[in-house]
JSON list of C-alpha atoms in Angstrom, two decimals:
[
{"chain": "H", "resi": 1, "resn": "UNK", "atom": "CA", "xyz": [6.44, -53.02, 2.61]},
{"chain": "H", "resi": 2, "resn": "UNK", "atom": "CA", "xyz": [5.75, -49.35, 2.07]},
{"chain": "H", "resi": 3, "resn": "UNK", "atom": "CA", "xyz": [7.66, -47.02, 4.37]},
{"chain": "H", "resi": 4, "resn": "UNK", "atom": "CA", "xyz": [5.55, -45.53, 7.14]},
{"chain": "H", "resi": 5, "resn": "UNK", "atom": "CA", "xyz": [4.44, -42.00, 6.39]},
{"chain": "H", "resi": 6, "resn": "UNK", "atom": "CA", "xyz": [4.76, -39.25, 8.95]},
{"chain": "H", "resi": 7, "resn": "UNK", "atom": "CA", "xyz": [1.25, -38.01, 9.89]},
{"chain": "H", "resi": 8, "resn": "UNK", "atom": "CA", "xyz": [2.64, -34.63, 10.91]},
{"chain": "H", "resi": 9, "resn": "UNK", "atom": "CA", "xyz": [4.32, -34.22, 7.50]},
{"chain": "H", "resi": 10, "resn": "UNK", "atom": "CA", "xyz": [1.09, -35.14, 5.77]},
{"chain": "H", "resi": 11, "resn": "UNK", "atom": "CA", "xyz": [-0.87, -32.59, 7.77]},
{"chain": "H", "resi": 12, "resn": "UNK", "atom": "CA", "xyz": [1.73, -29.93, 7.00]},
{"chain": "H", "resi": 13, "resn": "UNK", "atom": "CA", "xyz": [1.52, -30.69, 3.29]},
{"chain": "H", "resi": 14, "resn": "UNK", "atom": "CA", "xyz": [-2.30, -30.61, 3.33]},
{"chain": "H", "resi": 15, "resn": "UNK", "atom": "CA", "xyz": [-2.26, -27.30, 5.16]},
{"chain": "H", "resi": 16, "resn": "UNK", "atom": "CA", "xyz": [0.19, -25.82, 2.63]},
{"chain": "H", "resi": 17, "resn": "UNK", "atom": "CA", "xyz": [-2.02, -26.94, -0.27]},
{"chain": "H", "resi": 18, "resn": "UNK", "atom": "CA", "xyz": [-5.12, -25.42, 1.34]},
{"chain": "H", "resi": 19, "resn": "UNK", "atom": "CA", "xyz": [-3.27, -22.17, 2.01]},
{"chain": "H", "resi": 20, "resn": "UNK", "atom": "CA", "xyz": [-2.08, -21.90, -1.58]},
{"chain": "H", "resi": 21, "resn": "UNK", "atom": "CA", "xyz": [-5.63, -22.45, -2.83]},
{"chain": "H", "resi": 22, "resn": "UNK", "atom": "CA", "xyz": [-7.20, -19.82, -0.57]},
{"chain": "H", "resi": 23, "resn": "UNK", "atom": "CA", "xyz": [-4.52, -17.12, -0.23]},
{"chain": "H", "resi": 24, "resn": "UNK", "atom": "CA", "xyz": [-2.44, -15.14, -2.70]},
{"chain": "H", "resi": 25, "resn": "UNK", "atom": "CA", "xyz": [1.16, -15.83, -1.67]},
{"chain": "H", "resi": 26, "resn": "UNK", "atom": "CA", "xyz": [3.11, -14.39, -4.62]},
{"chain": "H", "resi": 27, "resn": "UNK", "atom": "CA", "xyz": [2.94, -10.77, -3.47]},
{"chain": "H", "resi": 28, "resn": "UNK", "atom": "CA", "xyz": [6.49, -9.45, -3.85]},
{"chain": "H", "resi": 29, "resn": "UNK", "atom": "CA", "xyz": [8.21, -7.37, -1.21]},
{"chain": "H", "resi": 30, "resn": "UNK", "atom": "CA", "xyz": [9.96, -5.45, -3.96]},
{"chain": "H", "resi": 31, "resn": "UNK", "atom": "CA", "xyz": [6.56, -4.20, -5.15]},
{"chain": "H", "resi": 32, "resn": "UNK", "atom": "CA", "xyz": [6.15, -2.55, -1.74]},
{"chain": "H", "resi": 33, "resn": "UNK", "atom": "CA", "xyz": [9.58, -0.97, -2.00]},
{"chain": "H", "resi": 34, "resn": "UNK", "atom": "CA", "xyz": [8.79, 0.32, -5.48]},
{"chain": "H", "resi": 35, "resn": "UNK", "atom": "CA", "xyz": [5.43, 1.74, -4.39]},
{"chain": "H", "resi": 36, "resn": "UNK", "atom": "CA", "xyz": [7.13, 3.48, -1.48]},
{"chain": "H", "resi": 37, "resn": "UNK", "atom": "CA", "xyz": [9.70, 5.08, -3.77]},
{"chain": "H", "resi": 38, "resn": "UNK", "atom": "CA", "xyz": [6.90, 6.28, -6.06]},
{"chain": "H", "resi": 39, "resn": "UNK", "atom": "CA", "xyz": [5.06, 7.77, -3.07]},
{"chain": "H", "resi": 40, "resn": "UNK", "atom": "CA", "xyz": [8.18, 9.60, -1.86]},
{"chain": "H", "resi": 41, "resn": "UNK", "atom": "CA", "xyz": [8.84, 10.99, -5.34]},
{"chain": "H", "resi": 42, "resn": "UNK", "atom": "CA", "xyz": [5.21, 12.11, -5.61]},
{"chain": "H", "resi": 43, "resn": "UNK", "atom": "CA", "xyz": [5.38, 13.74, -2.19]},
{"chain": "H", "resi": 44, "resn": "UNK", "atom": "CA", "xyz": [8.49, 15.64, -3.22]},
{"chain": "H", "resi": 45, "resn": "UNK", "atom": "CA", "xyz": [6.83, 16.81, -6.43]},
{"chain": "H", "resi": 46, "resn": "UNK", "atom": "CA", "xyz": [3.73, 17.90, -4.54]},
{"chain": "H", "resi": 47, "resn": "UNK", "atom": "CA", "xyz": [5.84, 19.77, -1.98]},
{"chain": "H", "resi": 48, "resn": "UNK", "atom": "CA", "xyz": [7.69, 21.58, -4.78]},
{"chain": "H", "resi": 49, "resn": "UNK", "atom": "CA", "xyz": [4.43, 22.59, -6.46]},
{"chain": "H", "resi": 50, "resn": "UNK", "atom": "CA", "xyz": [2.86, 23.90, -3.25]},
{"chain": "H", "resi": 51, "resn": "UNK", "atom": "CA", "xyz": [5.98, 25.83, -2.27]},
{"chain": "H", "resi": 52, "resn": "UNK", "atom": "CA", "xyz": [6.21, 27.34, -5.75]},
{"chain": "H", "resi": 53, "resn": "UNK", "atom": "CA", "xyz": [2.60, 28.53, -5.71]},
{"chain": "H", "resi": 54, "resn": "UNK", "atom": "CA", "xyz": [1.93, 29.13, -2.01]},
{"chain": "H", "resi": 55, "resn": "UNK", "atom": "CA", "xyz": [5.32, 29.88, -0.43]},
{"chain": "H", "resi": 56, "resn": "UNK", "atom": "CA", "xyz": [7.14, 28.17, 2.42]},
{"chain": "H", "resi": 57, "resn": "UNK", "atom": "CA", "xyz": [3.89, 27.26, 4.20]},
{"chain": "H", "resi": 58, "resn": "UNK", "atom": "CA", "xyz": [2.55, 25.67, 1.03]},
{"chain": "H", "resi": 59, "resn": "UNK", "atom": "CA", "xyz": [0.58, 22.74, 2.41]},
{"chain": "H", "resi": 60, "resn": "UNK", "atom": "CA", "xyz": [-0.70, 24.60, 5.46]},
{"chain": "H", "resi": 61, "resn": "UNK", "atom": "CA", "xyz": [-1.79, 27.51, 3.30]},
{"chain": "H", "resi": 62, "resn": "UNK", "atom": "CA", "xyz": [-3.59, 25.11, 0.97]},
{"chain": "H", "resi": 63, "resn": "UNK", "atom": "CA", "xyz": [-5.39, 23.56, 3.93]},
{"chain": "H", "resi": 64, "resn": "UNK", "atom": "CA", "xyz": [-6.35, 26.85, 5.54]},
{"chain": "H", "resi": 65, "resn": "UNK", "atom": "CA", "xyz": [-6.62, 28.99, 2.39]},
{"chain": "H", "resi": 66, "resn": "UNK", "atom": "CA", "xyz": [-9.55, 30.07, 0.30]},
{"chain": "H", "resi": 67, "resn": "UNK", "atom": "CA", "xyz": [-11.78, 27.93, -1.87]},
{"chain": "H", "resi": 68, "resn": "UNK", "atom": "CA", "xyz": [-10.29, 29.56, -4.97]},
{"chain": "H", "resi": 69, "resn": "UNK", "atom": "CA", "xyz": [-6.77, 28.47, -3.97]},
{"chain": "H", "resi": 70, "resn": "UNK", "atom": "CA", "xyz": [-7.87, 24.89, -3.40]},
{"chain": "H", "resi": 71, "resn": "UNK", "atom": "CA", "xyz": [-9.72, 24.80, -6.71]},
{"chain": "H", "resi": 72, "resn": "UNK", "atom": "CA", "xyz": [-6.65, 26.12, -8.52]},
{"chain": "H", "resi": 73, "resn": "UNK", "atom": "CA", "xyz": [-4.47, 23.35, -7.08]},
{"chain": "H", "resi": 74, "resn": "UNK", "atom": "CA", "xyz": [-7.05, 20.60, -7.59]},
{"chain": "H", "resi": 75, "resn": "UNK", "atom": "CA", "xyz": [-6.21, 19.62, -11.22]},
{"chain": "H", "resi": 76, "resn": "UNK", "atom": "CA", "xyz": [-2.51, 19.25, -10.44]},
{"chain": "H", "resi": 77, "resn": "UNK", "atom": "CA", "xyz": [-3.08, 17.28, -7.23]},
{"chain": "H", "resi": 78, "resn": "UNK", "atom": "CA", "xyz": [-5.62, 15.01, -8.90]},
{"chain": "H", "resi": 79, "resn": "UNK", "atom": "CA", "xyz": [-3.30, 14.35, -11.83]},
{"chain": "H", "resi": 80, "resn": "UNK", "atom": "CA", "xyz": [-0.42, 13.70, -9.45]},
{"chain": "H", "resi": 81, "resn": "UNK", "atom": "CA", "xyz": [-2.51, 11.21, -7.47]},
{"chain": "H", "resi": 82, "resn": "UNK", "atom": "CA", "xyz": [-3.61, 9.36, -10.61]},
{"chain": "H", "resi": 83, "resn": "UNK", "atom": "CA", "xyz": [-0.03, 9.23, -11.88]},
{"chain": "H", "resi": 84, "resn": "UNK", "atom": "CA", "xyz": [1.28, 7.90, -8.57]},
{"chain": "H", "resi": 85, "resn": "UNK", "atom": "CA", "xyz": [-1.41, 5.22, -8.38]},
{"chain": "H", "resi": 86, "resn": "UNK", "atom": "CA", "xyz": [-0.83, 4.14, -11.97]},
{"chain": "H", "resi": 87, "resn": "UNK", "atom": "CA", "xyz": [2.95, 3.94, -11.59]},
{"chain": "H", "resi": 88, "resn": "UNK", "atom": "CA", "xyz": [2.73, 2.13, -8.26]},
{"chain": "H", "resi": 89, "resn": "UNK", "atom": "CA", "xyz": [0.37, -0.44, -9.80]},
{"chain": "H", "resi": 90, "resn": "UNK", "atom": "CA", "xyz": [2.74, -1.02, -12.71]},
{"chain": "H", "resi": 91, "resn": "UNK", "atom": "CA", "xyz": [5.67, -1.54, -10.32]},
{"chain": "H", "resi": 92, "resn": "UNK", "atom": "CA", "xyz": [3.61, -3.91, -8.15]},
{"chain": "H", "resi": 93, "resn": "UNK", "atom": "CA", "xyz": [2.47, -5.89, -11.19]},
{"chain": "H", "resi": 94, "resn": "UNK", "atom": "CA", "xyz": [5.99, -6.24, -12.55]},
{"chain": "H", "resi": 95, "resn": "UNK", "atom": "CA", "xyz": [7.61, -7.56, -9.38]},
{"chain": "H", "resi": 96, "resn": "UNK", "atom": "CA", "xyz": [4.65, -9.73, -8.37]},
{"chain": "H", "resi": 97, "resn": "UNK", "atom": "CA", "xyz": [4.40, -11.25, -11.85]},
{"chain": "H", "resi": 98, "resn": "UNK", "atom": "CA", "xyz": [8.12, -11.95, -11.78]},
{"chain": "H", "resi": 99, "resn": "UNK", "atom": "CA", "xyz": [7.88, -13.73, -8.43]},
{"chain": "H", "resi": 100, "resn": "UNK", "atom": "CA", "xyz": [4.84, -15.75, -9.49]},
{"chain": "H", "resi": 101, "resn": "UNK", "atom": "CA", "xyz": [6.68, -16.84, -12.66]},
{"chain": "H", "resi": 102, "resn": "UNK", "atom": "CA", "xyz": [9.78, -17.83, -10.71]},
{"chain": "H", "resi": 103, "resn": "UNK", "atom": "CA", "xyz": [7.70, -19.91, -8.31]},
{"chain": "H", "resi": 104, "resn": "UNK", "atom": "CA", "xyz": [5.63, -21.50, -11.07]},
{"chain": "H", "resi": 105, "resn": "UNK", "atom": "CA", "xyz": [2.36, -20.04, -9.83]},
{"chain": "H", "resi": 106, "resn": "UNK", "atom": "CA", "xyz": [-0.55, -18.48, -11.68]},
{"chain": "H", "resi": 107, "resn": "UNK", "atom": "CA", "xyz": [-0.82, -14.74, -11.11]},
{"chain": "H", "resi": 108, "resn": "UNK", "atom": "CA", "xyz": [-4.51, -14.31, -11.92]},
{"chain": "H", "resi": 109, "resn": "UNK", "atom": "CA", "xyz": [-6.29, -16.98, -9.86]},
{"chain": "H", "resi": 110, "resn": "UNK", "atom": "CA", "xyz": [-9.23, -17.01, -7.46]},
{"chain": "H", "resi": 111, "resn": "UNK", "atom": "CA", "xyz": [-7.25, -15.77, -4.40]},
{"chain": "H", "resi": 112, "resn": "UNK", "atom": "CA", "xyz": [-5.81, -12.91, -6.48]},
{"chain": "H", "resi": 113, "resn": "UNK", "atom": "CA", "xyz": [-9.29, -11.86, -7.59]},
{"chain": "H", "resi": 114, "resn": "UNK", "atom": "CA", "xyz": [-10.59, -11.95, -4.02]},
{"chain": "H", "resi": 115, "resn": "UNK", "atom": "CA", "xyz": [-7.56, -9.97, -2.87]},
{"chain": "H", "resi": 116, "resn": "UNK", "atom": "CA", "xyz": [-8.05, -7.24, -5.47]},
{"chain": "H", "resi": 117, "resn": "UNK", "atom": "CA", "xyz": [-11.78, -6.98, -4.78]},
{"chain": "H", "resi": 118, "resn": "UNK", "atom": "CA", "xyz": [-11.27, -6.69, -1.03]},
{"chain": "H", "resi": 119, "resn": "UNK", "atom": "CA", "xyz": [-8.70, -3.95, -1.65]},
{"chain": "H", "resi": 120, "resn": "UNK", "atom": "CA", "xyz": [-10.63, -2.09, -4.32]},
{"chain": "H", "resi": 121, "resn": "UNK", "atom": "CA", "xyz": [-13.92, -1.55, -2.50]},
{"chain": "H", "resi": 122, "resn": "UNK", "atom": "CA", "xyz": [-12.52, 0.39, 0.52]},
{"chain": "H", "resi": 123, "resn": "UNK", "atom": "CA", "xyz": [-10.00, 2.21, -1.70]},
{"chain": "H", "resi": 124, "resn": "UNK", "atom": "CA", "xyz": [-12.60, 3.45, -4.18]},
{"chain": "H", "resi": 125, "resn": "UNK", "atom": "CA", "xyz": [-14.93, 4.49, -1.37]},
{"chain": "H", "resi": 126, "resn": "UNK", "atom": "CA", "xyz": [-12.07, 6.23, 0.42]},
{"chain": "H", "resi": 127, "resn": "UNK", "atom": "CA", "xyz": [-10.91, 8.02, -2.70]},
{"chain": "H", "resi": 128, "resn": "UNK", "atom": "CA", "xyz": [-14.39, 9.36, -3.43]},
{"chain": "H", "resi": 129, "resn": "UNK", "atom": "CA", "xyz": [-14.88, 10.34, 0.21]},
{"chain": "H", "resi": 130, "resn": "UNK", "atom": "CA", "xyz": [-11.57, 12.21, 0.39]},
{"chain": "H", "resi": 131, "resn": "UNK", "atom": "CA", "xyz": [-12.30, 13.96, -2.91]},
{"chain": "H", "resi": 132, "resn": "UNK", "atom": "CA", "xyz": [-15.56, 15.15, -1.40]},
{"chain": "H", "resi": 133, "resn": "UNK", "atom": "CA", "xyz": [-13.71, 16.39, 1.68]},
{"chain": "H", "resi": 134, "resn": "UNK", "atom": "CA", "xyz": [-11.33, 18.43, -0.47]},
{"chain": "H", "resi": 135, "resn": "UNK", "atom": "CA", "xyz": [-14.10, 19.93, -2.60]},
{"chain": "H", "resi": 136, "resn": "UNK", "atom": "CA", "xyz": [-16.18, 20.82, 0.46]},
{"chain": "H", "resi": 137, "resn": "UNK", "atom": "CA", "xyz": [-13.28, 22.68, 2.08]},
{"chain": "H", "resi": 138, "resn": "UNK", "atom": "CA", "xyz": [-12.10, 20.05, 4.59]},
{"chain": "H", "resi": 139, "resn": "UNK", "atom": "CA", "xyz": [-8.71, 19.59, 2.94]},
{"chain": "H", "resi": 140, "resn": "UNK", "atom": "CA", "xyz": [-6.99, 19.02, 6.29]},
{"chain": "H", "resi": 141, "resn": "UNK", "atom": "CA", "xyz": [-8.77, 15.65, 6.58]},
{"chain": "H", "resi": 142, "resn": "UNK", "atom": "CA", "xyz": [-7.78, 14.35, 3.14]},
{"chain": "H", "resi": 143, "resn": "UNK", "atom": "CA", "xyz": [-4.43, 12.79, 4.08]},
{"chain": "H", "resi": 144, "resn": "UNK", "atom": "CA", "xyz": [-5.76, 11.30, 7.36]},
{"chain": "H", "resi": 145, "resn": "UNK", "atom": "CA", "xyz": [-8.72, 9.93, 5.42]},
{"chain": "H", "resi": 146, "resn": "UNK", "atom": "CA", "xyz": [-6.49, 8.38, 2.76]},
{"chain": "H", "resi": 147, "resn": "UNK", "atom": "CA", "xyz": [-4.35, 6.69, 5.41]},
{"chain": "H", "resi": 148, "resn": "UNK", "atom": "CA", "xyz": [-7.36, 5.42, 7.35]},
{"chain": "H", "resi": 149, "resn": "UNK", "atom": "CA", "xyz": [-9.18, 4.02, 4.32]},
{"chain": "H", "resi": 150, "resn": "UNK", "atom": "CA", "xyz": [-5.99, 2.46, 2.98]},
{"chain": "H", "resi": 151, "resn": "UNK", "atom": "CA", "xyz": [-5.35, 0.84, 6.35]},
{"chain": "H", "resi": 152, "resn": "UNK", "atom": "CA", "xyz": [-8.90, -0.54, 6.39]},
{"chain": "H", "resi": 153, "resn": "UNK", "atom": "CA", "xyz": [-8.41, -1.86, 2.84]},
{"chain": "H", "resi": 154, "resn": "UNK", "atom": "CA", "xyz": [-5.24, -3.68, 3.87]},
{"chain": "H", "resi": 155, "resn": "UNK", "atom": "CA", "xyz": [-6.94, -5.18, 6.92]},
{"chain": "H", "resi": 156, "resn": "UNK", "atom": "CA", "xyz": [-9.82, -6.31, 4.73]},
{"chain": "H", "resi": 157, "resn": "UNK", "atom": "CA", "xyz": [-7.42, -7.90, 2.23]},
{"chain": "H", "resi": 158, "resn": "UNK", "atom": "CA", "xyz": [-5.09, -9.50, 4.78]},
{"chain": "H", "resi": 159, "resn": "UNK", "atom": "CA", "xyz": [-7.23, -12.65, 5.00]},
{"chain": "H", "resi": 160, "resn": "UNK", "atom": "CA", "xyz": [-6.44, -13.39, 1.35]},
{"chain": "H", "resi": 161, "resn": "UNK", "atom": "CA", "xyz": [-2.66, -12.92, 1.43]},
{"chain": "H", "resi": 162, "resn": "UNK", "atom": "CA", "xyz": [0.33, -12.87, 3.77]},
{"chain": "H", "resi": 163, "resn": "UNK", "atom": "CA", "xyz": [-0.31, -11.94, 7.40]},
{"chain": "H", "resi": 164, "resn": "UNK", "atom": "CA", "xyz": [2.23, -9.11, 7.39]},
{"chain": "H", "resi": 165, "resn": "UNK", "atom": "CA", "xyz": [-0.25, -7.01, 5.37]},
{"chain": "H", "resi": 166, "resn": "UNK", "atom": "CA", "xyz": [-2.27, -6.66, 8.58]},
{"chain": "H", "resi": 167, "resn": "UNK", "atom": "CA", "xyz": [0.64, -4.95, 10.35]},
{"chain": "H", "resi": 168, "resn": "UNK", "atom": "CA", "xyz": [1.02, -2.47, 7.49]},
{"chain": "H", "resi": 169, "resn": "UNK", "atom": "CA", "xyz": [-2.71, -1.75, 7.64]},
{"chain": "H", "resi": 170, "resn": "UNK", "atom": "CA", "xyz": [-2.62, -1.06, 11.37]},
{"chain": "H", "resi": 171, "resn": "UNK", "atom": "CA", "xyz": [0.39, 1.23, 10.87]},
{"chain": "H", "resi": 172, "resn": "UNK", "atom": "CA", "xyz": [-1.44, 3.24, 8.21]},
{"chain": "H", "resi": 173, "resn": "UNK", "atom": "CA", "xyz": [-4.49, 3.63, 10.43]},
{"chain": "H", "resi": 174, "resn": "UNK", "atom": "CA", "xyz": [-2.39, 4.78, 13.39]},
{"chain": "H", "resi": 175, "resn": "UNK", "atom": "CA", "xyz": [-0.64, 7.38, 11.23]},
{"chain": "H", "resi": 176, "resn": "UNK", "atom": "CA", "xyz": [-4.01, 8.56, 9.92]},
{"chain": "H", "resi": 177, "resn": "UNK", "atom": "CA", "xyz": [-5.37, 9.09, 13.43]},
{"chain": "H", "resi": 178, "resn": "UNK", "atom": "CA", "xyz": [-2.28, 11.04, 14.49]},
{"chain": "H", "resi": 179, "resn": "UNK", "atom": "CA", "xyz": [-2.38, 13.10, 11.27]},
{"chain": "H", "resi": 180, "resn": "UNK", "atom": "CA", "xyz": [-5.84, 14.38, 12.22]},
{"chain": "H", "resi": 181, "resn": "UNK", "atom": "CA", "xyz": [-4.24, 16.21, 15.16]},
{"chain": "H", "resi": 182, "resn": "UNK", "atom": "CA", "xyz": [-1.52, 17.83, 13.01]},
{"chain": "H", "resi": 183, "resn": "UNK", "atom": "CA", "xyz": [-3.22, 19.22, 9.89]},
{"chain": "H", "resi": 184, "resn": "UNK", "atom": "CA", "xyz": [-0.20, 21.19, 8.72]},
{"chain": "H", "resi": 185, "resn": "UNK", "atom": "CA", "xyz": [1.95, 18.05, 8.58]},
{"chain": "H", "resi": 186, "resn": "UNK", "atom": "CA", "xyz": [-0.12, 16.24, 5.96]},
{"chain": "H", "resi": 187, "resn": "UNK", "atom": "CA", "xyz": [2.69, 15.75, 3.46]},
{"chain": "H", "resi": 188, "resn": "UNK", "atom": "CA", "xyz": [4.98, 14.38, 6.17]},
{"chain": "H", "resi": 189, "resn": "UNK", "atom": "CA", "xyz": [2.41, 11.80, 7.23]},
{"chain": "H", "resi": 190, "resn": "UNK", "atom": "CA", "xyz": [1.75, 10.94, 3.59]},
{"chain": "H", "resi": 191, "resn": "UNK", "atom": "CA", "xyz": [5.46, 10.29, 3.09]},
{"chain": "H", "resi": 192, "resn": "UNK", "atom": "CA", "xyz": [5.66, 8.27, 6.31]},
{"chain": "H", "resi": 193, "resn": "UNK", "atom": "CA", "xyz": [2.67, 6.07, 5.52]},
{"chain": "H", "resi": 194, "resn": "UNK", "atom": "CA", "xyz": [2.70, 5.56, 1.78]},
{"chain": "H", "resi": 195, "resn": "UNK", "atom": "CA", "xyz": [6.45, 6.07, 1.36]},
{"chain": "H", "resi": 196, "resn": "UNK", "atom": "CA", "xyz": [8.51, 4.79, 4.27]},
{"chain": "H", "resi": 197, "resn": "UNK", "atom": "CA", "xyz": [5.76, 2.45, 5.44]},
{"chain": "H", "resi": 198, "resn": "UNK", "atom": "CA", "xyz": [5.72, 0.64, 2.11]},
{"chain": "H", "resi": 199, "resn": "UNK", "atom": "CA", "xyz": [9.51, 0.54, 1.89]},
{"chain": "H", "resi": 200, "resn": "UNK", "atom": "CA", "xyz": [9.86, -0.90, 5.39]},
{"chain": "H", "resi": 201, "resn": "UNK", "atom": "CA", "xyz": [7.14, -3.47, 4.77]},
{"chain": "H", "resi": 202, "resn": "UNK", "atom": "CA", "xyz": [8.63, -4.40, 1.39]},
{"chain": "H", "resi": 203, "resn": "UNK", "atom": "CA", "xyz": [12.11, -4.94, 2.79]},
{"chain": "H", "resi": 204, "resn": "UNK", "atom": "CA", "xyz": [10.70, -7.06, 5.61]},
{"chain": "H", "resi": 205, "resn": "UNK", "atom": "CA", "xyz": [8.76, -9.22, 3.16]},
{"chain": "H", "resi": 206, "resn": "UNK", "atom": "CA", "xyz": [11.68, -9.55, 0.76]},
{"chain": "H", "resi": 207, "resn": "UNK", "atom": "CA", "xyz": [14.12, -10.62, 3.49]},
{"chain": "H", "resi": 208, "resn": "UNK", "atom": "CA", "xyz": [11.61, -13.02, 5.01]},
{"chain": "H", "resi": 209, "resn": "UNK", "atom": "CA", "xyz": [10.24, -14.77, 1.92]},
{"chain": "H", "resi": 210, "resn": "UNK", "atom": "CA", "xyz": [12.26, -13.96, -1.21]},
{"chain": "H", "resi": 211, "resn": "UNK", "atom": "CA", "xyz": [15.89, -13.40, -0.37]},
{"chain": "H", "resi": 212, "resn": "UNK", "atom": "CA", "xyz": [18.07, -16.39, -1.12]},
{"chain": "H", "resi": 213, "resn": "UNK", "atom": "CA", "xyz": [19.58, -17.90, 2.04]},
{"chain": "H", "resi": 214, "resn": "UNK", "atom": "CA", "xyz": [23.29, -17.37, 2.52]},
{"chain": "H", "resi": 215, "resn": "UNK", "atom": "CA", "xyz": [25.38, -20.46, 1.90]},
{"chain": "H", "resi": 216, "resn": "UNK", "atom": "CA", "xyz": [26.69, -22.07, 5.05]},
{"chain": "H", "resi": 217, "resn": "UNK", "atom": "CA", "xyz": [30.41, -22.53, 5.38]}
]
């Protein structure tokens, strides 16, 4: 006689298979930590540049200054943003690819493609919108806009990956709304959202899903 199978165990296994086929579960927490470190380094570099060219009130002067001052800083800030995005993507790819390999999963599958598409659309729209804000003289809304659009992108992508992404998205949106009220603190909110927010999320994810359990005595 065949041993009786546990219906609850079967349902759990079926649910796990369906989840793996519809959601990207190899996202590494270390990629979030790395992206946060990149954001903090970029914030520090941006702060140094603005202080060097605009004095102690560098960011506030950039926000409230003349069109000529904003145009002069635009090439550096755009290059810095592109460099930060590129480096953060490389870090995320490295750690996520490493986790997928360790778990024997395919990195580029249907859930991964859906995840990237759901992230890319709000991010591209937000980047273009915030660039327009800067060019049109509304530089004080750039950082709040980046945080809000990034939060919306994470919420949009959360249905294709781990649920904790939703919490990070809500955090980014909350910081963006508060940053609207404090235009001179843009760099601080940038560091909080893209820097510390990513690091905190990454450590949470790593400890919850990737860290090897301690051996019991």
